[in-house]
PDB file of C-alpha atoms in Angstrom:
ATOM      1  CA  MET W   1     -83.085-102.931 -78.637  1.00  0.00           C
ATOM      2  CA  HIS W   2     -84.032-100.128 -76.299  1.00  0.00           C
ATOM      3  CA  GLN W   3     -86.996 -98.207 -77.728  1.00  0.00           C
ATOM      4  CA  ASN W   4     -85.295 -94.809 -77.417  1.00  0.00           C
ATOM      5  CA  ASN W   5     -82.586 -96.045 -79.792  1.00  0.00           C
ATOM      6  CA  LEU W   6     -85.020 -97.072 -82.545  1.00  0.00           C
ATOM      7  CA  LYS W   7     -85.039 -93.620 -84.145  1.00  0.00           C
ATOM      8  CA  ILE W   8     -81.226 -93.720 -84.226  1.00  0.00           C
ATOM      9  CA  PHE W   9     -81.042 -97.142 -85.898  1.00  0.00           C
ATOM     10  CA  TYR W  10     -84.062 -96.544 -88.152  1.00  0.00           C
ATOM     11  CA  PRO W  11     -84.195 -92.818 -88.978  1.00  0.00           C
ATOM     12  CA  LEU W  12     -87.075 -91.609 -91.137  1.00  0.00           C
ATOM     13  CA  GLU W  13     -86.366 -91.394 -94.848  1.00  0.00           C
ATOM     14  CA  THR W  14     -87.509 -87.970 -95.998  1.00  0.00           C
ATOM     15  CA  GLY W  15     -87.812 -85.900 -99.147  1.00  0.00           C
ATOM     16  CA  LYS W  16     -89.858 -86.121-102.332  1.00  0.00           C
ATOM     17  CA  ASP W  17     -86.826 -87.240-104.376  1.00  0.00           C
ATOM     18  CA  ASN W  18     -85.516 -89.802-101.875  1.00  0.00           C
ATOM     19  CA  LYS W  19     -84.513 -92.909-103.860  1.00  0.00           C
ATOM     20  CA  ILE W  20     -85.744 -95.354-101.206  1.00  0.00           C
ATOM     21  CA  LEU W  21     -89.159 -93.672-101.058  1.00  0.00           C
ATOM     22  CA  ARG W  22     -89.383 -93.805-104.870  1.00  0.00           C
ATOM     23  CA  THR W  23     -88.553 -97.517-105.195  1.00  0.00           C
ATOM     24  CA  VAL W  24     -91.096-100.317-105.654  1.00  0.00           C
ATOM     25  CA  CYS W  25     -90.576-102.633-102.678  1.00  0.00           C
ATOM     26  CA  GLU W  26     -89.870-106.352-102.853  1.00  0.00           C
ATOM     27  CA  GLU W  27     -92.282-109.041-101.675  1.00  0.00           C
ATOM     28  CA  VAL W  28     -91.555-110.722 -98.357  1.00  0.00           C
ATOM     29  CA  GLU W  29     -91.001-114.317 -99.460  1.00  0.00           C
ATOM     30  CA  LYS W  30     -90.722-115.946 -96.044  1.00  0.00           C
ATOM     31  CA  ILE W  31     -91.675-114.871 -92.528  1.00  0.00           C
ATOM     32  CA  THR W  32     -88.300-115.245 -90.807  1.00  0.00           C
ATOM     33  CA  PRO W  33     -87.352-114.299 -87.234  1.00  0.00           C
ATOM     34  CA  GLU W  34     -85.748-111.154 -88.713  1.00  0.00           C
ATOM     35  CA  ILE W  35     -89.001-110.219 -90.471  1.00  0.00           C
ATOM     36  CA  LYS W  36     -90.933-110.738 -87.226  1.00  0.00           C
ATOM     37  CA  GLU W  37     -88.484-108.519 -85.329  1.00  0.00           C
ATOM     38  CA  PHE W  38     -88.663-105.854 -88.024  1.00  0.00           C
ATOM     39  CA  GLY W  39     -92.475-105.949 -87.822  1.00  0.00           C
ATOM     40  CA  LYS W  40     -92.296-105.193 -84.093  1.00  0.00           C
ATOM     41  CA  ILE W  41     -89.868-102.345 -84.783  1.00  0.00           C
ATOM     42  CA  LEU W  42     -92.173-100.916 -87.466  1.00  0.00           C
ATOM     43  CA  LEU W  43     -95.113-100.890 -85.032  1.00  0.00           C
ATOM     44  CA  ASP W  44     -92.973 -99.382 -82.252  1.00  0.00           C
ATOM     45  CA  LEU W  45     -91.711 -96.611 -84.529  1.00  0.00           C
ATOM     46  CA  MET W  46     -95.209 -95.840 -85.798  1.00  0.00           C
ATOM     47  CA  ARG W  47     -96.211 -95.274 -82.164  1.00  0.00           C
ATOM     48  CA  GLU W  48     -93.046 -93.324 -81.357  1.00  0.00           C
ATOM     49  CA  TYR W  49     -93.513 -90.996 -84.341  1.00  0.00           C
ATOM     50  CA  ASP W  50     -97.228 -90.719 -83.454  1.00  0.00           C
ATOM     51  CA  GLY W  51     -98.298 -91.713 -86.959  1.00  0.00           C
ATOM     52  CA  VAL W  52    -101.449 -93.473 -88.117  1.00  0.00           C
ATOM     53  CA  GLY W  53     -99.334 -95.586 -90.447  1.00  0.00           C
ATOM     54  CA  LEU W  54     -95.736 -96.365 -91.353  1.00  0.00           C
ATOM     55  CA  ALA W  55     -94.332 -98.276 -94.322  1.00  0.00           C
ATOM     56  CA  ALA W  56     -91.042-100.195 -94.338  1.00  0.00           C
ATOM     57  CA  PRO W  57     -89.372 -97.935 -96.939  1.00  0.00           C
ATOM     58  CA  GLN W  58     -89.975 -94.935 -94.680  1.00  0.00           C
ATOM     59  CA  ILE W  59     -87.356 -96.399 -92.351  1.00  0.00           C
ATOM     60  CA  GLY W  60     -85.043 -97.633 -95.082  1.00  0.00           C
ATOM     61  CA  GLU W  61     -86.239-101.201 -95.719  1.00  0.00           C
ATOM     62  CA  ASN W  62     -87.207-102.140 -99.273  1.00  0.00           C
ATOM     63  CA  ILE W  63     -89.867-104.715 -98.315  1.00  0.00           C
ATOM     64  CA  ARG W  64     -93.653-104.831 -98.634  1.00  0.00           C
ATOM     65  CA  MET W  65     -94.702-104.313 -95.022  1.00  0.00           C
ATOM     66  CA  ILE W  66     -96.844-101.621 -93.405  1.00  0.00           C
ATOM     67  CA  ALA W  67     -98.062-100.833 -89.907  1.00  0.00           C
ATOM     68  CA  THR W  68    -101.375 -99.044 -89.416  1.00  0.00           C
ATOM     69  CA  THR W  69    -103.462 -97.711 -86.571  1.00  0.00           C
ATOM     70  CA  GLN W  70    -107.122 -98.047 -87.387  1.00  0.00           C
ATOM     71  CA  ARG W  71    -109.149 -95.393 -85.615  1.00  0.00           C
ATOM     72  CA  LYS W  72    -111.916 -92.920 -86.149  1.00  0.00           C
ATOM     73  CA  LYS W  73    -110.933 -89.681 -87.827  1.00  0.00           C
ATOM     74  CA  PHE W  74    -112.397 -87.496 -85.104  1.00  0.00           C
ATOM     75  CA  PRO W  75    -111.516 -89.002 -81.709  1.00  0.00           C
ATOM     76  CA  ASN W  76    -113.781 -88.533 -78.724  1.00  0.00           C
ATOM     77  CA  GLU W  77    -112.106 -85.701 -76.788  1.00  0.00           C
ATOM     78  CA  LYS W  78    -113.634 -86.747 -73.455  1.00  0.00           C
ATOM     79  CA  ASN W  79    -112.328 -90.295 -73.808  1.00  0.00           C
ATOM     80  CA  PRO W  80    -109.752 -90.528 -76.632  1.00  0.00           C
ATOM     81  CA  ASP W  81    -109.124 -94.250 -76.051  1.00  0.00           C
ATOM     82  CA  LYS W  82    -112.782 -95.018 -76.802  1.00  0.00           C
ATOM     83  CA  ASP W  83    -112.262 -94.497 -80.535  1.00  0.00           C
ATOM     84  CA  TYR W  84    -109.072 -96.533 -80.803  1.00  0.00           C
ATOM     85  CA  LEU W  85    -109.678 -99.571 -83.000  1.00  0.00           C
ATOM     86  CA  GLY W  86    -106.306-101.324 -82.956  1.00  0.00           C
ATOM     87  CA  GLU W  87    -103.034-101.710 -84.804  1.00  0.00           C
ATOM     88  CA  THR W  88    -102.356-103.985 -87.739  1.00  0.00           C
ATOM     89  CA  LEU W  89     -99.146-105.167 -89.366  1.00  0.00           C
ATOM     90  CA  LEU W  90     -99.697-106.091 -93.013  1.00  0.00           C
ATOM     91  CA  ILE W  91     -97.132-108.078 -94.991  1.00  0.00           C
ATOM     92  CA  ASN W  92     -97.372-108.081 -98.796  1.00  0.00           C
ATOM     93  CA  PRO W  93    -100.626-106.087 -98.722  1.00  0.00           C
ATOM     94  CA  GLU W  94    -102.536-105.923-101.980  1.00  0.00           C
ATOM     95  CA  ILE W  95    -105.716-104.015-102.723  1.00  0.00           C
ATOM     96  CA  ILE W  96    -108.033-106.537-104.379  1.00  0.00           C
ATOM     97  CA  ASN W  97    -111.234-104.516-104.555  1.00  0.00           C
ATOM     98  CA  THR W  98    -112.172-100.832-104.462  1.00  0.00           C
ATOM     99  CA  SER W  99    -115.405 -98.890-104.317  1.00  0.00           C
ATOM    100  CA  LYS W 100    -116.456 -96.626-107.155  1.00  0.00           C
ATOM    101  CA  GLU W 101    -117.230 -93.958-104.551  1.00  0.00           C
ATOM    102  CA  MET W 102    -114.346 -91.629-103.841  1.00  0.00           C
ATOM    103  CA  GLN W 103    -113.522 -89.393-100.889  1.00  0.00           C
ATOM    104  CA  THR W 104    -111.313 -86.345-100.597  1.00  0.00           C
ATOM    105  CA  SER W 105    -109.337 -85.687 -97.445  1.00  0.00           C
ATOM    106  CA  GLU W 106    -106.316 -83.758 -96.294  1.00  0.00           C
ATOM    107  CA  GLU W 107    -103.175 -85.848 -95.937  1.00  0.00           C
ATOM    108  CA  ALA W 108     -99.695 -85.438 -94.550  1.00  0.00           C
ATOM    109  CA  CYS W 109     -96.748 -87.803 -94.271  1.00  0.00           C
ATOM    110  CA  LEU W 110     -93.984 -88.422 -91.755  1.00  0.00           C
ATOM    111  CA  SER W 111     -91.533 -88.569 -94.689  1.00  0.00           C
ATOM    112  CA  LEU W 112     -92.595 -85.161 -96.014  1.00  0.00           C
ATOM    113  CA  PRO W 113     -92.517 -82.933 -92.934  1.00  0.00           C
ATOM    114  CA  GLY W 114     -94.526 -79.761 -93.368  1.00  0.00           C
ATOM    115  CA  ASP W 115     -96.291 -80.882 -96.555  1.00  0.00           C
ATOM    116  CA  ARG W 116    -100.086 -81.234 -96.546  1.00  0.00           C
ATOM    117  CA  GLY W 117    -102.655 -81.454 -99.274  1.00  0.00           C
ATOM    118  CA  PHE W 118    -105.944 -82.888-100.455  1.00  0.00           C
ATOM    119  CA  VAL W 119    -105.991 -86.320-102.070  1.00  0.00           C
ATOM    120  CA  GLN W 120    -108.868 -88.258-103.607  1.00  0.00           C
ATOM    121  CA  ARG W 121    -109.011 -91.937-102.660  1.00  0.00           C
ATOM    122  CA  HIS W 122    -111.485 -94.813-102.754  1.00  0.00           C
ATOM    123  CA  GLN W 123    -114.125 -94.695-100.005  1.00  0.00           C
ATOM    124  CA  ARG W 124    -113.776 -98.455 -99.434  1.00  0.00           C
ATOM    125  CA  VAL W 125    -111.042-100.978-100.186  1.00  0.00           C
ATOM    126  CA  GLU W 126    -110.555-104.673 -99.631  1.00  0.00           C
ATOM    127  CA  VAL W 127    -107.010-105.786 -98.905  1.00  0.00           C
ATOM    128  CA  LYS W 128    -105.351-109.201 -98.976  1.00  0.00           C
ATOM    129  CA  TYR W 129    -102.276-109.566 -96.745  1.00  0.00           C
ATOM    130  CA  GLN W 130    -100.287-111.858 -94.468  1.00  0.00           C
ATOM    131  CA  ASP W 131     -99.909-111.340 -90.740  1.00  0.00           C
ATOM    132  CA  ILE W 132     -96.672-111.791 -88.798  1.00  0.00           C
ATOM    133  CA  LYS W 133     -97.443-115.510 -88.370  1.00  0.00           C
ATOM    134  CA  GLY W 134     -97.784-115.966 -92.133  1.00  0.00           C
ATOM    135  CA  LYS W 135    -101.567-116.402 -92.064  1.00  0.00           C
ATOM    136  CA  PHE W 136    -103.468-114.868 -94.989  1.00  0.00           C
ATOM    137  CA  HIS W 137    -106.312-112.406 -94.401  1.00  0.00           C
ATOM    138  CA  GLN W 138    -108.795-110.356 -96.393  1.00  0.00           C
ATOM    139  CA  GLN W 139    -109.979-107.191 -94.688  1.00  0.00           C
ATOM    140  CA  LYS W 140    -112.350-104.407 -95.712  1.00  0.00           C
ATOM    141  CA  TYR W 141    -111.574-100.806 -94.769  1.00  0.00           C
ATOM    142  CA  SER W 142    -113.707 -97.705 -95.200  1.00  0.00           C
ATOM    143  CA  GLY W 143    -113.504 -93.959 -94.668  1.00  0.00           C
ATOM    144  CA  PHE W 144    -110.414 -92.657 -92.905  1.00  0.00           C
ATOM    145  CA  ASN W 145    -109.057 -96.180 -92.404  1.00  0.00           C
ATOM    146  CA  ALA W 146    -109.270 -96.840 -96.164  1.00  0.00           C
ATOM    147  CA  CYS W 147    -107.264 -93.642 -96.768  1.00  0.00           C
ATOM    148  CA  ILE W 148    -104.551 -94.795 -94.361  1.00  0.00           C
ATOM    149  CA  ILE W 149    -104.243 -98.187 -96.071  1.00  0.00           C
ATOM    150  CA  GLN W 150    -104.099 -96.669 -99.566  1.00  0.00           C
ATOM    151  CA  HIS W 151    -101.510 -94.081 -98.461  1.00  0.00           C
ATOM    152  CA  GLU W 152     -99.258 -96.741 -96.912  1.00  0.00           C
ATOM    153  CA  ILE W 153     -99.573 -99.168 -99.835  1.00  0.00           C
ATOM    154  CA  ASP W 154     -98.645 -96.284-102.144  1.00  0.00           C
ATOM    155  CA  HIS W 155     -95.340 -96.085-100.235  1.00  0.00           C
ATOM    156  CA  LEU W 156     -94.639 -99.711-101.188  1.00  0.00           C
ATOM    157  CA  ASN W 157     -95.025 -98.738-104.841  1.00  0.00           C
ATOM    158  CA  GLY W 158     -92.750 -95.687-104.681  1.00  0.00           C
ATOM    159  CA  VAL W 159     -95.697 -93.267-104.713  1.00  0.00           C
ATOM    160  CA  LEU W 160     -96.047 -90.310-102.333  1.00  0.00           C
ATOM    161  CA  PHE W 161     -99.267 -88.482-101.513  1.00  0.00           C
ATOM    162  CA  ILE W 162     -97.903 -85.330-103.183  1.00  0.00           C
ATOM    163  CA  ASP W 163     -98.059 -87.243-106.493  1.00  0.00           C
ATOM    164  CA  LYS W 164    -101.842 -87.443-106.094  1.00  0.00           C
ATOM    165  CA  LEU W 165    -102.697 -83.931-104.915  1.00  0.00           C
ATOM    166  CA  ILE W 166    -105.898 -82.483-106.324  1.00  0.00           C
ATOM    167  CA  LYS W 167    -106.388 -78.845-107.151  1.00  0.00           C
ATOM    168  CA  GLU W 168    -108.597 -76.997-104.708  1.00  0.00           C
ATOM    169  CA  GLU W 169    -111.368 -74.880-106.093  1.00  0.00           C
ATOM    170  CA  LYS W 170    -111.144 -71.254-105.031  1.00  0.00           C
ATOM    171  CA  ASN W 171    -114.388 -69.549-104.007  1.00  0.00           C
ATOM    172  CA  GLY W 172    -116.482 -72.488-105.210  1.00  0.00           C
ATOM    173  CA  HIS W 173    -115.392 -72.222-108.869  1.00  0.00           C
TER     174      HIS W 173
END
């Protein structure tokens, strides 16, 4: 499928009350050729929408699959490619360990255009998942990358970042 047509065939699901975005996704039971093709599409669309992550339900598929771009939060302006750490496609991702330490950062979402807010998440997470070949992995993420993973896995559970917004203190009180 021509890349310019991807947004037509897989438009972004948007809105805080969108039924697809509020549904717990189903496990991928078998890595079929269709699942592999969808994984490529998910990665392509993440790039096309210029996101740091994209979950299957955001483009209308009720399956447990996410695409992420792992990179540093503050890219090197002189050489932006220097901070790029790679893309990952995670099938049936599950957080198996979290740090007690928390971090607060501002988040946004492709499915909630114009919405931004501060969310508290674990500083470090360990995730178990399958890759597109069906191989199992365990990966540790920290900082900004941990936030991305938690945000995208929330999508698979019907949770949006706006459900987790924290109240900002005004004038330090």
